[in-house]
Each structure stands twice: as structure tokens, then as C-alpha cells.
CSV table of N, CA, C and O and ligand atoms in Angstrom, one decimal:
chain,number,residue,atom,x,y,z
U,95,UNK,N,-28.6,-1.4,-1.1
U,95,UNK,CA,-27.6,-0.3,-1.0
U,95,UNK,C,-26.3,-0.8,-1.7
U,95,UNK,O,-25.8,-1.8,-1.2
U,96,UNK,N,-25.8,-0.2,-2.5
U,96,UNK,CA,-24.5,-0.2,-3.1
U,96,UNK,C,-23.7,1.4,-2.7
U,96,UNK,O,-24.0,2.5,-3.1
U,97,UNK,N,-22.3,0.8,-1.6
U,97,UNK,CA,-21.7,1.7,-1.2
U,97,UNK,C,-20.4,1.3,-1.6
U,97,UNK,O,-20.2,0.2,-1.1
U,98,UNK,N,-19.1,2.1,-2.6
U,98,UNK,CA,-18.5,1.6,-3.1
U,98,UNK,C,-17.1,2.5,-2.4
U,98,UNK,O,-17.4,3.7,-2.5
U,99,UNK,N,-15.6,2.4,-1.8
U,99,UNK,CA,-14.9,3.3,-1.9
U,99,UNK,C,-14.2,3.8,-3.2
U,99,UNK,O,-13.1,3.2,-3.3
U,100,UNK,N,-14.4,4.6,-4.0
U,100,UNK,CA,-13.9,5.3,-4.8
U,100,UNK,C,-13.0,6.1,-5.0
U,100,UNK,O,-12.5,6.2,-6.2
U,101,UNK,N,-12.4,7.1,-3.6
U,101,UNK,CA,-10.8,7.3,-3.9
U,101,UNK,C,-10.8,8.2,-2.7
U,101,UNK,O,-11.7,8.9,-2.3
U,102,UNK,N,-9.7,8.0,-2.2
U,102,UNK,CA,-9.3,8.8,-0.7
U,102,UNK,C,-7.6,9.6,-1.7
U,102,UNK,O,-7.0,9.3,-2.7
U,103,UNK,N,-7.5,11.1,-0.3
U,103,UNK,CA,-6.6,11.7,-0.8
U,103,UNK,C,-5.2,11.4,-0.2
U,103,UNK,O,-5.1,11.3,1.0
U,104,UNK,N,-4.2,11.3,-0.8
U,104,UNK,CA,-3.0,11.1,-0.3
U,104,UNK,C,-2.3,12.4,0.0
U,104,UNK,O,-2.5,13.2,-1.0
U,105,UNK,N,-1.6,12.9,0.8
U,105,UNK,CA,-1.0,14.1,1.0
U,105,UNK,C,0.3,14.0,0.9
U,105,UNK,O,0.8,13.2,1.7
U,106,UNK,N,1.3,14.7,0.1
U,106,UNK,CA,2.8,14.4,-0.3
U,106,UNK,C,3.9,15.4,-0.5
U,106,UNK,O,3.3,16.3,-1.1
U,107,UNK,N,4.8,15.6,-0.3
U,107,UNK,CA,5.0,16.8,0.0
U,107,UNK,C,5.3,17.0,-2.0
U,107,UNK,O,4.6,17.8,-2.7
U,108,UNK,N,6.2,16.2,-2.7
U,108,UNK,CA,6.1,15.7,-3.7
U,108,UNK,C,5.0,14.9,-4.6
U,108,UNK,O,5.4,13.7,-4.8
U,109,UNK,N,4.1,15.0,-5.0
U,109,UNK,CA,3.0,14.2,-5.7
U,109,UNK,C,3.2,13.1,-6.6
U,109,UNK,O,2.8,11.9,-6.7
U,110,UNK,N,4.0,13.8,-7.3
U,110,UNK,CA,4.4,13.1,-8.5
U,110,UNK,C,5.3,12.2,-8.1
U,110,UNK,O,4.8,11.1,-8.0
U,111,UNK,N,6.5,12.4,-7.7
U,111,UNK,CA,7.1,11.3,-7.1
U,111,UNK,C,6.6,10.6,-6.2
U,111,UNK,O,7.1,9.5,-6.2
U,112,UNK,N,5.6,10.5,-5.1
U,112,UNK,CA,5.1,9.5,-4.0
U,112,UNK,C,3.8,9.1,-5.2
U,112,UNK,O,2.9,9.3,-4.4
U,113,UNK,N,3.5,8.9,-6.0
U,113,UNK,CA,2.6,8.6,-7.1
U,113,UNK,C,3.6,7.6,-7.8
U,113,UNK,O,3.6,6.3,-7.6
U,114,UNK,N,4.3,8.3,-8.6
U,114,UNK,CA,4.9,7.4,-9.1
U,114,UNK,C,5.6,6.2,-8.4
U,114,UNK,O,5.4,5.1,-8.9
U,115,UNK,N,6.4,6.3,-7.3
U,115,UNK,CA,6.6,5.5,-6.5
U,115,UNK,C,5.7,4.4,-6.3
U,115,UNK,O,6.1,3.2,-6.4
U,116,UNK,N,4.3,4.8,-5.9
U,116,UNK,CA,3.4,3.7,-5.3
U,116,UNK,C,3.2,3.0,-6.6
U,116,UNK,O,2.9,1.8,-6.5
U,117,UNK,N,3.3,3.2,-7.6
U,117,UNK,CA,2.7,3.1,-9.1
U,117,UNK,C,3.9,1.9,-9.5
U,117,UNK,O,3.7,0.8,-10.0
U,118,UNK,N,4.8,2.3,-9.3
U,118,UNK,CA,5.9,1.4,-9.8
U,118,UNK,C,6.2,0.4,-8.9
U,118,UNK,O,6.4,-0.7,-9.4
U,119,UNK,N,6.2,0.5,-7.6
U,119,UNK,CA,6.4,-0.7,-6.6
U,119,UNK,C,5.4,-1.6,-7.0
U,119,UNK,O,5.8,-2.8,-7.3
U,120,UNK,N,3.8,-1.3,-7.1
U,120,UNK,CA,3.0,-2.3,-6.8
U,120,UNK,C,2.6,-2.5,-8.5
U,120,UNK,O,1.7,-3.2,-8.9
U,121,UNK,N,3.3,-1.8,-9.2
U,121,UNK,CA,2.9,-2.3,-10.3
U,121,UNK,C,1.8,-1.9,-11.4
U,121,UNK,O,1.5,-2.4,-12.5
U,122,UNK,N,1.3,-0.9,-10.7
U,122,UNK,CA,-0.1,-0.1,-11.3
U,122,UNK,C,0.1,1.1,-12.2
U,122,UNK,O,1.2,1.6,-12.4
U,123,UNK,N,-1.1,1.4,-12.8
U,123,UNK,CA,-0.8,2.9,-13.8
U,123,UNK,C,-1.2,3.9,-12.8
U,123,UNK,O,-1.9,3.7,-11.7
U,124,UNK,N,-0.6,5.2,-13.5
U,124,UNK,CA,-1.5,6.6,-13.0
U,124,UNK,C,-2.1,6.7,-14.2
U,124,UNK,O,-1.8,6.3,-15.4
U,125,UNK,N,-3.3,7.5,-13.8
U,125,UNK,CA,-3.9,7.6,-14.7
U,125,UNK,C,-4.4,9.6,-14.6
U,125,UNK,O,-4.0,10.2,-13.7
U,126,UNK,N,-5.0,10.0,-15.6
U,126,UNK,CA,-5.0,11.5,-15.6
U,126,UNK,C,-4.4,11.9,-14.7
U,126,UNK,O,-4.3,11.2,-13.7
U,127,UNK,N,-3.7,13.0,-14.7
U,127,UNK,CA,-3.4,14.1,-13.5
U,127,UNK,C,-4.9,15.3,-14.0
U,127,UNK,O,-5.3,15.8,-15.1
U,128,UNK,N,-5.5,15.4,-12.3
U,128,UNK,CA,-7.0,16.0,-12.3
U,128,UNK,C,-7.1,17.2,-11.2
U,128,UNK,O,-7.3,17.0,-10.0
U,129,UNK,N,-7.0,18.1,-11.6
U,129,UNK,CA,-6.8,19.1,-10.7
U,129,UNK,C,-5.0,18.9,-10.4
U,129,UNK,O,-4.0,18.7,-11.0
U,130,UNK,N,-5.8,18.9,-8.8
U,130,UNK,CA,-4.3,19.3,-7.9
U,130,UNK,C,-3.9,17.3,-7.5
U,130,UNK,O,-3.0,16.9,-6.8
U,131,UNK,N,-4.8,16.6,-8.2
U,131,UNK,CA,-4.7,14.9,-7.9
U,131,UNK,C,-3.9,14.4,-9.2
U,131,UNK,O,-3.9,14.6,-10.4
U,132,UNK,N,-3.3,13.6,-8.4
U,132,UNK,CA,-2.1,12.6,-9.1
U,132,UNK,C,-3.0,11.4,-8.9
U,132,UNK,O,-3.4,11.4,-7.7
U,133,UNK,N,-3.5,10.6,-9.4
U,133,UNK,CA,-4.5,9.2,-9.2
U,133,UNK,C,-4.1,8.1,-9.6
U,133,UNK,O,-4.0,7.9,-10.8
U,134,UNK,N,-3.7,7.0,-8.6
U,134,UNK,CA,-2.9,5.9,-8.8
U,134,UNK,C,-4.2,4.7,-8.5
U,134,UNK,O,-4.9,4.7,-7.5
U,135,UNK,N,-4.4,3.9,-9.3
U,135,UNK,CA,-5.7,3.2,-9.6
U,135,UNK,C,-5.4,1.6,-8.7
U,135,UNK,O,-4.3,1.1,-8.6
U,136,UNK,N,-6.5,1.0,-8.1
U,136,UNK,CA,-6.1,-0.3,-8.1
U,136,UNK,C,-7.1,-1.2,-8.8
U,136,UNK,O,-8.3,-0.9,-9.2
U,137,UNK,N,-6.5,-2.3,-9.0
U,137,UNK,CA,-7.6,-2.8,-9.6
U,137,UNK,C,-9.1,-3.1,-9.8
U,137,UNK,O,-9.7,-3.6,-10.7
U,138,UNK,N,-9.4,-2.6,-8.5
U,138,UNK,CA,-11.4,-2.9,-7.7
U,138,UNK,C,-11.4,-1.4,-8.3
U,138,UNK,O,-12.5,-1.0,-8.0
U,139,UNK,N,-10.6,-0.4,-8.9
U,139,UNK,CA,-11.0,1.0,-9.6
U,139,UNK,C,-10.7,2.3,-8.4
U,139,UNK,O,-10.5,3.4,-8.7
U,140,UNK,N,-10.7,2.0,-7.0
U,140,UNK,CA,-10.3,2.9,-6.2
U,140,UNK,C,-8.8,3.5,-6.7
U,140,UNK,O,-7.8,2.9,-7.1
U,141,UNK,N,-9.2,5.0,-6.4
U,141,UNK,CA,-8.2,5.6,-7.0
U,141,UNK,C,-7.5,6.3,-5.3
U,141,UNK,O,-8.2,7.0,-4.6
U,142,UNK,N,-6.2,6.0,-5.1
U,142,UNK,CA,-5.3,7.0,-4.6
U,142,UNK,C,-5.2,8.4,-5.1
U,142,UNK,O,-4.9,8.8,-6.3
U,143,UNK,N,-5.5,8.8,-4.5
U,143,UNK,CA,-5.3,10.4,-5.6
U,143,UNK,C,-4.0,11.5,-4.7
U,143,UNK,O,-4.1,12.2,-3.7
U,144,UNK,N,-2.9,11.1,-5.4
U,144,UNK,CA,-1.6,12.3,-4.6
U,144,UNK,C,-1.9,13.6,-4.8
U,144,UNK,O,-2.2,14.0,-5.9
U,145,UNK,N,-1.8,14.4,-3.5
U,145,UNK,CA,-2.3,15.6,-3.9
U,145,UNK,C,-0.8,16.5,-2.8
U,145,UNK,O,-0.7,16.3,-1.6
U,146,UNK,N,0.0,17.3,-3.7
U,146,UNK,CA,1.0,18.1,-3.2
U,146,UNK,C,0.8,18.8,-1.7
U,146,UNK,O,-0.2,19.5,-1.6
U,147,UNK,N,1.6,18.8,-0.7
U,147,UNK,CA,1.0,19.9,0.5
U,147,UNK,C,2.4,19.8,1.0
U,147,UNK,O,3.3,18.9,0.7
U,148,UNK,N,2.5,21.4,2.1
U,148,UNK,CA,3.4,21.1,2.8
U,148,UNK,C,4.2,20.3,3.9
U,148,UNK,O,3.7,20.4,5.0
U,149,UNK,N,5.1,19.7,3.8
U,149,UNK,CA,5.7,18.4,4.6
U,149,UNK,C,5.2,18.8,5.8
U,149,UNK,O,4.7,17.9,6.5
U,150,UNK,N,5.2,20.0,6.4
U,150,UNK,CA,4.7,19.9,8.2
U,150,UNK,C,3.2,19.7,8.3
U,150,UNK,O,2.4,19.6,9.2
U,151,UNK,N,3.0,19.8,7.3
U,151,UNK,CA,0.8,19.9,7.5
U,151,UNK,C,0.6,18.0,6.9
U,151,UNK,O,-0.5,17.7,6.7
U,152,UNK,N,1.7,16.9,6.7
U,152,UNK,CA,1.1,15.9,6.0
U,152,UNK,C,1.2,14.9,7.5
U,152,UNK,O,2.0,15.0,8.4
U,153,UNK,N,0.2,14.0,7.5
U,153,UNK,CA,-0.4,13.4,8.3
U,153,UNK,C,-0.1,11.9,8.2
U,153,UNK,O,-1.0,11.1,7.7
U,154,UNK,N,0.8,11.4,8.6
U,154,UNK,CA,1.4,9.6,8.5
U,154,UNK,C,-0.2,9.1,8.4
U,154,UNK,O,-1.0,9.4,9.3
U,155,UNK,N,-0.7,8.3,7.3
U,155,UNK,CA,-1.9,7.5,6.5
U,155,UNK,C,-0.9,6.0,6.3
U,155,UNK,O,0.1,5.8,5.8
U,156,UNK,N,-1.8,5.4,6.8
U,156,UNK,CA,-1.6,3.2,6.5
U,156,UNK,C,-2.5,3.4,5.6
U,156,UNK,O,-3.6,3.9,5.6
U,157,UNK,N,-1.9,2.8,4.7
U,157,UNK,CA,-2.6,1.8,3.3
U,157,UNK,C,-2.3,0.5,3.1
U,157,UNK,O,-1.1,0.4,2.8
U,158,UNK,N,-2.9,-0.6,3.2
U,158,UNK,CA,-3.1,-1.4,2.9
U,158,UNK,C,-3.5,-2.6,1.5
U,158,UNK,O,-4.7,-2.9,1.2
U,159,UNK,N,-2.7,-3.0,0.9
U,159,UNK,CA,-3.0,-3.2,-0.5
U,159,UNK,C,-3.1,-5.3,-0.6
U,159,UNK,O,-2.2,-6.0,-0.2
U,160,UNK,N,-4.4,-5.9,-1.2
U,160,UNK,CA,-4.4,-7.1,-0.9
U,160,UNK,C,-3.8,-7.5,-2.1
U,160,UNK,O,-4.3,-7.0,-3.2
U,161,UNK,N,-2.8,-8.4,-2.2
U,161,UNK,CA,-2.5,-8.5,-3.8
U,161,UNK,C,-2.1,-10.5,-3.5
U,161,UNK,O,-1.9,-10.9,-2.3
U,162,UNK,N,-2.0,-11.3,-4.5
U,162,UNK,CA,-1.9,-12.2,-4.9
U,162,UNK,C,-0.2,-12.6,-4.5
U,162,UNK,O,0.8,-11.9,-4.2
U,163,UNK,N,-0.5,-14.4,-4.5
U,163,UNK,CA,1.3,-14.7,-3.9
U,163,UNK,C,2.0,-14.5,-4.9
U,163,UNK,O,3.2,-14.2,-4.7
U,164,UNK,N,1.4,-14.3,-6.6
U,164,UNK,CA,2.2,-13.7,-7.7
U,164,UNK,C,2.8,-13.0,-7.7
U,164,UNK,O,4.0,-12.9,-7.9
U,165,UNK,N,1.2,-11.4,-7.1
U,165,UNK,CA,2.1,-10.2,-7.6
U,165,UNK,C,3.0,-10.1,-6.3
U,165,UNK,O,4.1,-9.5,-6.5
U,166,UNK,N,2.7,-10.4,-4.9
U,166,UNK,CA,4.0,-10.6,-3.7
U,166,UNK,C,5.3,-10.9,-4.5
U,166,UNK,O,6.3,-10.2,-4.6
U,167,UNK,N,5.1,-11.8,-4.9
U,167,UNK,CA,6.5,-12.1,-5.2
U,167,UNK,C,7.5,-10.7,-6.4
U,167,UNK,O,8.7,-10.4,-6.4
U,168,UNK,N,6.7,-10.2,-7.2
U,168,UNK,CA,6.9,-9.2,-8.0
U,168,UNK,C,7.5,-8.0,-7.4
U,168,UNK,O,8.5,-7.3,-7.6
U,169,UNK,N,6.0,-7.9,-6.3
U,169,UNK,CA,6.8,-6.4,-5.2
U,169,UNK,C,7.3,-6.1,-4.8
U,169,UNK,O,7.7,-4.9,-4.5
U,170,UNK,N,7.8,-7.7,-4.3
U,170,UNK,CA,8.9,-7.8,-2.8
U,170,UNK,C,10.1,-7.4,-4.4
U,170,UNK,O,10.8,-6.4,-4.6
U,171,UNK,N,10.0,-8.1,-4.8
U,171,UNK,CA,11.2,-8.0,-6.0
U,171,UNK,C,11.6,-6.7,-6.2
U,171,UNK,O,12.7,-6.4,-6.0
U,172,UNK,N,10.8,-5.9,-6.7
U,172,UNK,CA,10.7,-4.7,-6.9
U,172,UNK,C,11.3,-3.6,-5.7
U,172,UNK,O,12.0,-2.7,-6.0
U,173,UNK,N,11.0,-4.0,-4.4
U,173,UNK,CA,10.9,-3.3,-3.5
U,173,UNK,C,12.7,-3.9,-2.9
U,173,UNK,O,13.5,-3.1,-2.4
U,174,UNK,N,13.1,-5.1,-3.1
U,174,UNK,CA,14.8,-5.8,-3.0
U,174,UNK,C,15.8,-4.8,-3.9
U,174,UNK,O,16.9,-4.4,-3.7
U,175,UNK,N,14.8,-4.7,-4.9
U,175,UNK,CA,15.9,-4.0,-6.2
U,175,UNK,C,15.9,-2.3,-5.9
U,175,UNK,O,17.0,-1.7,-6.0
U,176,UNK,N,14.4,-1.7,-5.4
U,176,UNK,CA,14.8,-0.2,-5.2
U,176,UNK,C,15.5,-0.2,-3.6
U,176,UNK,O,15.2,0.7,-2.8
U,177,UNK,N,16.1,-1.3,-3.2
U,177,UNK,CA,16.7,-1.1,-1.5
U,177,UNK,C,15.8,-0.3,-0.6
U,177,UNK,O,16.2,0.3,0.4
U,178,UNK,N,14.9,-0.3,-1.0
U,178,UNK,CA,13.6,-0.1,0.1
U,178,UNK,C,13.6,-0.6,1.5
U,178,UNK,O,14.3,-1.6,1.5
U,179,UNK,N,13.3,-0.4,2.3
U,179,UNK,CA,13.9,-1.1,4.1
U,179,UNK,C,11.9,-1.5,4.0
U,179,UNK,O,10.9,-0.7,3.8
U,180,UNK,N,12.0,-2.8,4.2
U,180,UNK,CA,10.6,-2.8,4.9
U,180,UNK,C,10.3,-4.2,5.9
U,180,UNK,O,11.0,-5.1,5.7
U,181,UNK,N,9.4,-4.2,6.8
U,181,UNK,CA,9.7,-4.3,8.0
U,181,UNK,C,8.5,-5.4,7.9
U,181,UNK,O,7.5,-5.2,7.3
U,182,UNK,N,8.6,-6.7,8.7
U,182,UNK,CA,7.5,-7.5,9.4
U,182,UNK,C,6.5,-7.3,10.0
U,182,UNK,O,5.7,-8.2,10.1
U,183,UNK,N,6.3,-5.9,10.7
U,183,UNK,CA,5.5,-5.5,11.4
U,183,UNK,C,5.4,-4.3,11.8
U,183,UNK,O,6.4,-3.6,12.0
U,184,UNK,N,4.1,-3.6,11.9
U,184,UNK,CA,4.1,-2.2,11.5
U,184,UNK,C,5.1,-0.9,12.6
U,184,UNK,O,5.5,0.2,12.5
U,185,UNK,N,5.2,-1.6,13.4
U,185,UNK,CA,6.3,-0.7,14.5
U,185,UNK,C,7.5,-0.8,13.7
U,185,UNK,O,8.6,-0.4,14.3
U,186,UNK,N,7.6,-1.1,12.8
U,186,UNK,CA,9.5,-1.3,12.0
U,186,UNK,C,10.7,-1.3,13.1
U,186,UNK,O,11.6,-0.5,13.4
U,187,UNK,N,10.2,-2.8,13.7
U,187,UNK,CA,10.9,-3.4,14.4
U,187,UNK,C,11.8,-4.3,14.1
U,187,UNK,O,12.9,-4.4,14.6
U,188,UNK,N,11.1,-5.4,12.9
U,188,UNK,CA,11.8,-6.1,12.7
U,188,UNK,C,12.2,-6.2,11.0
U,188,UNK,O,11.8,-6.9,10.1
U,189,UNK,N,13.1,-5.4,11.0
U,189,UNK,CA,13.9,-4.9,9.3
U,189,UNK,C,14.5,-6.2,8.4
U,189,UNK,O,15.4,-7.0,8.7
U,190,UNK,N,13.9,-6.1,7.3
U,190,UNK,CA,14.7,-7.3,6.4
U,190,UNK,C,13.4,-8.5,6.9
U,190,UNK,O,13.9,-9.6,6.6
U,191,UNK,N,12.4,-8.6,7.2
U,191,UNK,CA,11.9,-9.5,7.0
U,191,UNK,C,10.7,-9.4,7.0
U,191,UNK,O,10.3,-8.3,7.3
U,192,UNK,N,9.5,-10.6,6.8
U,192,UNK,CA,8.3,-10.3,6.2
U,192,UNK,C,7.4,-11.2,7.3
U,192,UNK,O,7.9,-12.1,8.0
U,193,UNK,N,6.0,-10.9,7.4
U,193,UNK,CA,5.5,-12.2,8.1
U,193,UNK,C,4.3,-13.1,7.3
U,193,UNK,O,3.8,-13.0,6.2
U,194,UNK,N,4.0,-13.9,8.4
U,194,UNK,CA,2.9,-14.9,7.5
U,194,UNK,C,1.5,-14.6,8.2
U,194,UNK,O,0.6,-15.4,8.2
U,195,UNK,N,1.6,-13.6,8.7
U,195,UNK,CA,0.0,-13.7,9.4
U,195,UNK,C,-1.2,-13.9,8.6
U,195,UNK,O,-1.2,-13.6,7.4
U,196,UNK,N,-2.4,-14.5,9.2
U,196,UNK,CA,-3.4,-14.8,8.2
U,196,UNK,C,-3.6,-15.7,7.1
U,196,UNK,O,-4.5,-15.9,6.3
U,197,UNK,N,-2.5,-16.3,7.4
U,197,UNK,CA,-1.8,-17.4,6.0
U,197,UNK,C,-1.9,-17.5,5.1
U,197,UNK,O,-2.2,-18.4,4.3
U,198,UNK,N,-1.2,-15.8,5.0
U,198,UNK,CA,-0.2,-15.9,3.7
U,198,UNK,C,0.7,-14.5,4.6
U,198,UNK,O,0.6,-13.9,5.7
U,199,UNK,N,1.6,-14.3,3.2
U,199,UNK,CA,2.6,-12.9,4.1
U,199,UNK,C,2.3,-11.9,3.7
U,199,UNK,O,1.5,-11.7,2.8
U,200,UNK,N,3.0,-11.1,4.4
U,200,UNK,CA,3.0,-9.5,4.3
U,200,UNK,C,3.7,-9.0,5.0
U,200,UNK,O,3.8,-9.5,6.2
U,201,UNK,N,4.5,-7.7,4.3
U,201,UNK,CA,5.6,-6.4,4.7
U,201,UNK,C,5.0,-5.2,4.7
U,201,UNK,O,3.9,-5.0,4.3
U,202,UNK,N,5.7,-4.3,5.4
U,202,UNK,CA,5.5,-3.3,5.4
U,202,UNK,C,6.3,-1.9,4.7
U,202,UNK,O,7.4,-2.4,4.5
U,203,UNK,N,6.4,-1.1,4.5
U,203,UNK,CA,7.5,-0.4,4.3
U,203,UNK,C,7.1,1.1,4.1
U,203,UNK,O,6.0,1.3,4.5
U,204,UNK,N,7.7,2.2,3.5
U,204,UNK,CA,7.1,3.8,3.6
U,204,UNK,C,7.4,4.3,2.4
U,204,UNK,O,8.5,4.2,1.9
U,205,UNK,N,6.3,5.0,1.8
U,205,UNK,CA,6.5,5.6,1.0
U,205,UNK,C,7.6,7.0,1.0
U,205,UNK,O,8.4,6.9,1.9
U,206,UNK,N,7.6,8.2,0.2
U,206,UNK,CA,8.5,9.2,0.1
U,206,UNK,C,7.8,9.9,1.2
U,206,UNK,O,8.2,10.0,2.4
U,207,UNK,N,6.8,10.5,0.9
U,207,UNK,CA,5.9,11.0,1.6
U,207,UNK,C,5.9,10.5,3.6
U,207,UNK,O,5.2,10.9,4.5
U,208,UNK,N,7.0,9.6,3.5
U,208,UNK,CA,6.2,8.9,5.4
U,208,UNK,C,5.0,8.2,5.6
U,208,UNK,O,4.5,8.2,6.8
U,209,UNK,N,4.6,7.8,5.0
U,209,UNK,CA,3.1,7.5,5.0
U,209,UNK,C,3.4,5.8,5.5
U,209,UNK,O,4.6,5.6,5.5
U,210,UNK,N,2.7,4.4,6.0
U,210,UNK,CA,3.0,3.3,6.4
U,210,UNK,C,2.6,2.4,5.3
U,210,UNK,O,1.9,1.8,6.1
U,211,UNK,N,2.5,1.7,3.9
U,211,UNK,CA,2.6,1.1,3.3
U,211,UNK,C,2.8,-0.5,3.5
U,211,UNK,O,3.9,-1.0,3.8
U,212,UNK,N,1.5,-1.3,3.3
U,212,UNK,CA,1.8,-2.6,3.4
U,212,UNK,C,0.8,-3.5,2.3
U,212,UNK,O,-0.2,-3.1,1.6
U,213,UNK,N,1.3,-4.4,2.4
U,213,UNK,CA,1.2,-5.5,1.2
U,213,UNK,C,0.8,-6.8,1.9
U,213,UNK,O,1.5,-7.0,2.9
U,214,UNK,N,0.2,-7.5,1.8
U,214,UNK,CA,-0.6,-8.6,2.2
U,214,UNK,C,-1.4,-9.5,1.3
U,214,UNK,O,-2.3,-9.2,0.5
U,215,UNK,N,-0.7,-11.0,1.7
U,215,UNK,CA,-1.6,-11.9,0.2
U,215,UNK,C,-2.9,-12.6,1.1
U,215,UNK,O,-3.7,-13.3,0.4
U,216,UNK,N,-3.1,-12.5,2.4
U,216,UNK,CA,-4.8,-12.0,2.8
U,216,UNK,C,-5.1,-11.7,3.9
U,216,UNK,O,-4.4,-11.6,5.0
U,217,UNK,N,-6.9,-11.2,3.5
U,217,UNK,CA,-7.1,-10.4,4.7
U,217,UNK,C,-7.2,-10.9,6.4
U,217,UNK,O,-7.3,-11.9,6.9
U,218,UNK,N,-7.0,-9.7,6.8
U,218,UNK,CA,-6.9,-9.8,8.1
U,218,UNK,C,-8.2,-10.8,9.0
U,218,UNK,O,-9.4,-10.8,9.0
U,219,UNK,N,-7.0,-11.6,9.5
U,219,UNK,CA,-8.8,-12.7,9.8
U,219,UNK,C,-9.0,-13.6,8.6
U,219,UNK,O,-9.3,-14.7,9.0
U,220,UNK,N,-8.9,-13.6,7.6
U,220,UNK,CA,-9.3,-14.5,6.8
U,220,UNK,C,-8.5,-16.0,7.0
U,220,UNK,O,-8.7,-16.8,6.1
U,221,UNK,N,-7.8,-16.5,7.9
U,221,UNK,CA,-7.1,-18.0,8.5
U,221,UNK,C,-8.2,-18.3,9.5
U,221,UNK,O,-8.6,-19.4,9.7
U,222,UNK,N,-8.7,-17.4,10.1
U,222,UNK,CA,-9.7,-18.0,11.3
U,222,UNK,C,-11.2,-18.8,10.9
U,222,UNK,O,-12.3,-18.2,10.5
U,223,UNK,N,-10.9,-20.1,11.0
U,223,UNK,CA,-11.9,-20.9,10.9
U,223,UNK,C,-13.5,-20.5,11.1
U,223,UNK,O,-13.8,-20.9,12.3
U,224,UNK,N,-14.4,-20.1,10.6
U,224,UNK,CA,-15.8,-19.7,11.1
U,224,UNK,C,-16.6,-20.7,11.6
U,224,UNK,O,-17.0,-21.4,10.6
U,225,UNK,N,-16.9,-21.2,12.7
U,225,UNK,CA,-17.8,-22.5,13.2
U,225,UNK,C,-18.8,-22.7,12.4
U,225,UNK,O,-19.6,-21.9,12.2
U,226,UNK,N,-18.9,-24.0,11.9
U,226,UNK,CA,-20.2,-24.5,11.2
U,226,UNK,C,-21.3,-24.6,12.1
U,226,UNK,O,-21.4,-24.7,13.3
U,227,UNK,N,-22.6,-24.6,10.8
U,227,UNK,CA,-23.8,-24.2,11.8
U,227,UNK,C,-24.5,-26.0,12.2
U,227,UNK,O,-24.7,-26.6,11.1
U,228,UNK,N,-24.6,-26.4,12.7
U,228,UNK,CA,-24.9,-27.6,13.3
U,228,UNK,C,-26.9,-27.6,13.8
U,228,UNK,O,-27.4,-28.6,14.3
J,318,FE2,FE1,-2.6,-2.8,8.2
């Protein structure tokens, strides 16, 4: 069985800007605008796809993006330079700074749209030692 995710819809009250936004922080292209979808690509080919709606009908969505200590260091840059507020932990409690869970780091921060946006150089669980088989 090959089951692949392929692209989930983002809801924005703006498309084009919470597109471009995600596109430029993390560094990625859009690609076609297709229909009523704005499609922001990651590299494994899953597409974000921004799709316009009204701000009371849009639904706070966590996205999670795994990227490298490279491109971290790029985003956070990116993300210093557009004064972006983003937060150590997903309650945005603790502002201005980043954590190491998992061993390595990751921030969080919000797109235009409200939506919870985080960056992480690995996955969740991936520091936890798996017992050898003996
Ligand atoms: Fe998360």
C-alpha cells in the first residue's frame, strides 16, 4: 500500500497574502494558482493549498514543517527580519524565544490568517532512545 499526503486546504481570509507569507518565511515557491487554491509546495511535493473564506467561518489549523539546522537558521532569520513574534511553545507563552525539544529546536509563530505555525529541526520523539533487541 502506498498512501501519500498530497495537499490539505488552508483557509485565509486573504489567500494570496497568507500564501505568500508561508512561501517567503520558509523559503518555498507557489506554484499555479488552481481554482479558488493558492498552493504552497514542500519539498516531499505536499501542497498547502490557500483557499480565500470569510474570517468568522476560518478555523485556527497547526502546521508543522520539519526543516534542517540550515534552513532553521534561515527562517528564524527571515522570521527576526519580518518582526514576526514567535513563541517557544505552542500556548505563546514564552515570546522571543525558541526551544530544543527532541534535540534539536523549534518555534512557533502565526501566520496572517491565525492559523499556529511551527518549525522544527526533528521529529517529535525522534531523541528517545528505542531499546535494543537483546
Ligand atoms: Fe506541533
Amino acid at each position: 500500500m502506498s498512501v501519500e499526503l498530497n495537499h490539505t486546504i488552508i483557509h485565509a481570509q486573504d489567500n494570496r497574502e497568507s500564501a505568500e507569507f508561508l512561501a517567503h518565511i520558509l523559503g518555498l515557491e507557489i506554484r499555479t494558482e488552481w481554482g479558488p487554491f493558492i498552493p504552497v509546495a514542500t519539498s516531499n511535493g505536499v501542497t498547502r493549498d490557500f483557499a480565500a473564506i470569510p474570517a468568522e467561518s476560518i478555523i485556527m489549523q497547526h502546521h508543522a514543517f520539519l526543516i534542517s539546522d540550515e534552513e532553521f537558521d534561515a527562517v528564524f532569520a527571515r522570521i527576526q527580519q519580518a518582526a514576526i513574534t514567535y513563541y517557544a511553545d505552542p500556548h505563546m507563552k514564552q515570546p522571543g524565544e525558541i526551544n530544543h525539544h527532541h534535540g534539536g529546536r523549534g518555534l512557533y509563530f502565526m501566520d496572517p490568517a491565525g492559523h499556529g505555525m511551527e518549525i522544527i529541526t526533528r521529529p517529535y520523539g525522534s531523541h528517545v532512545q528505542q531499546p535494543t533487541a537483546s
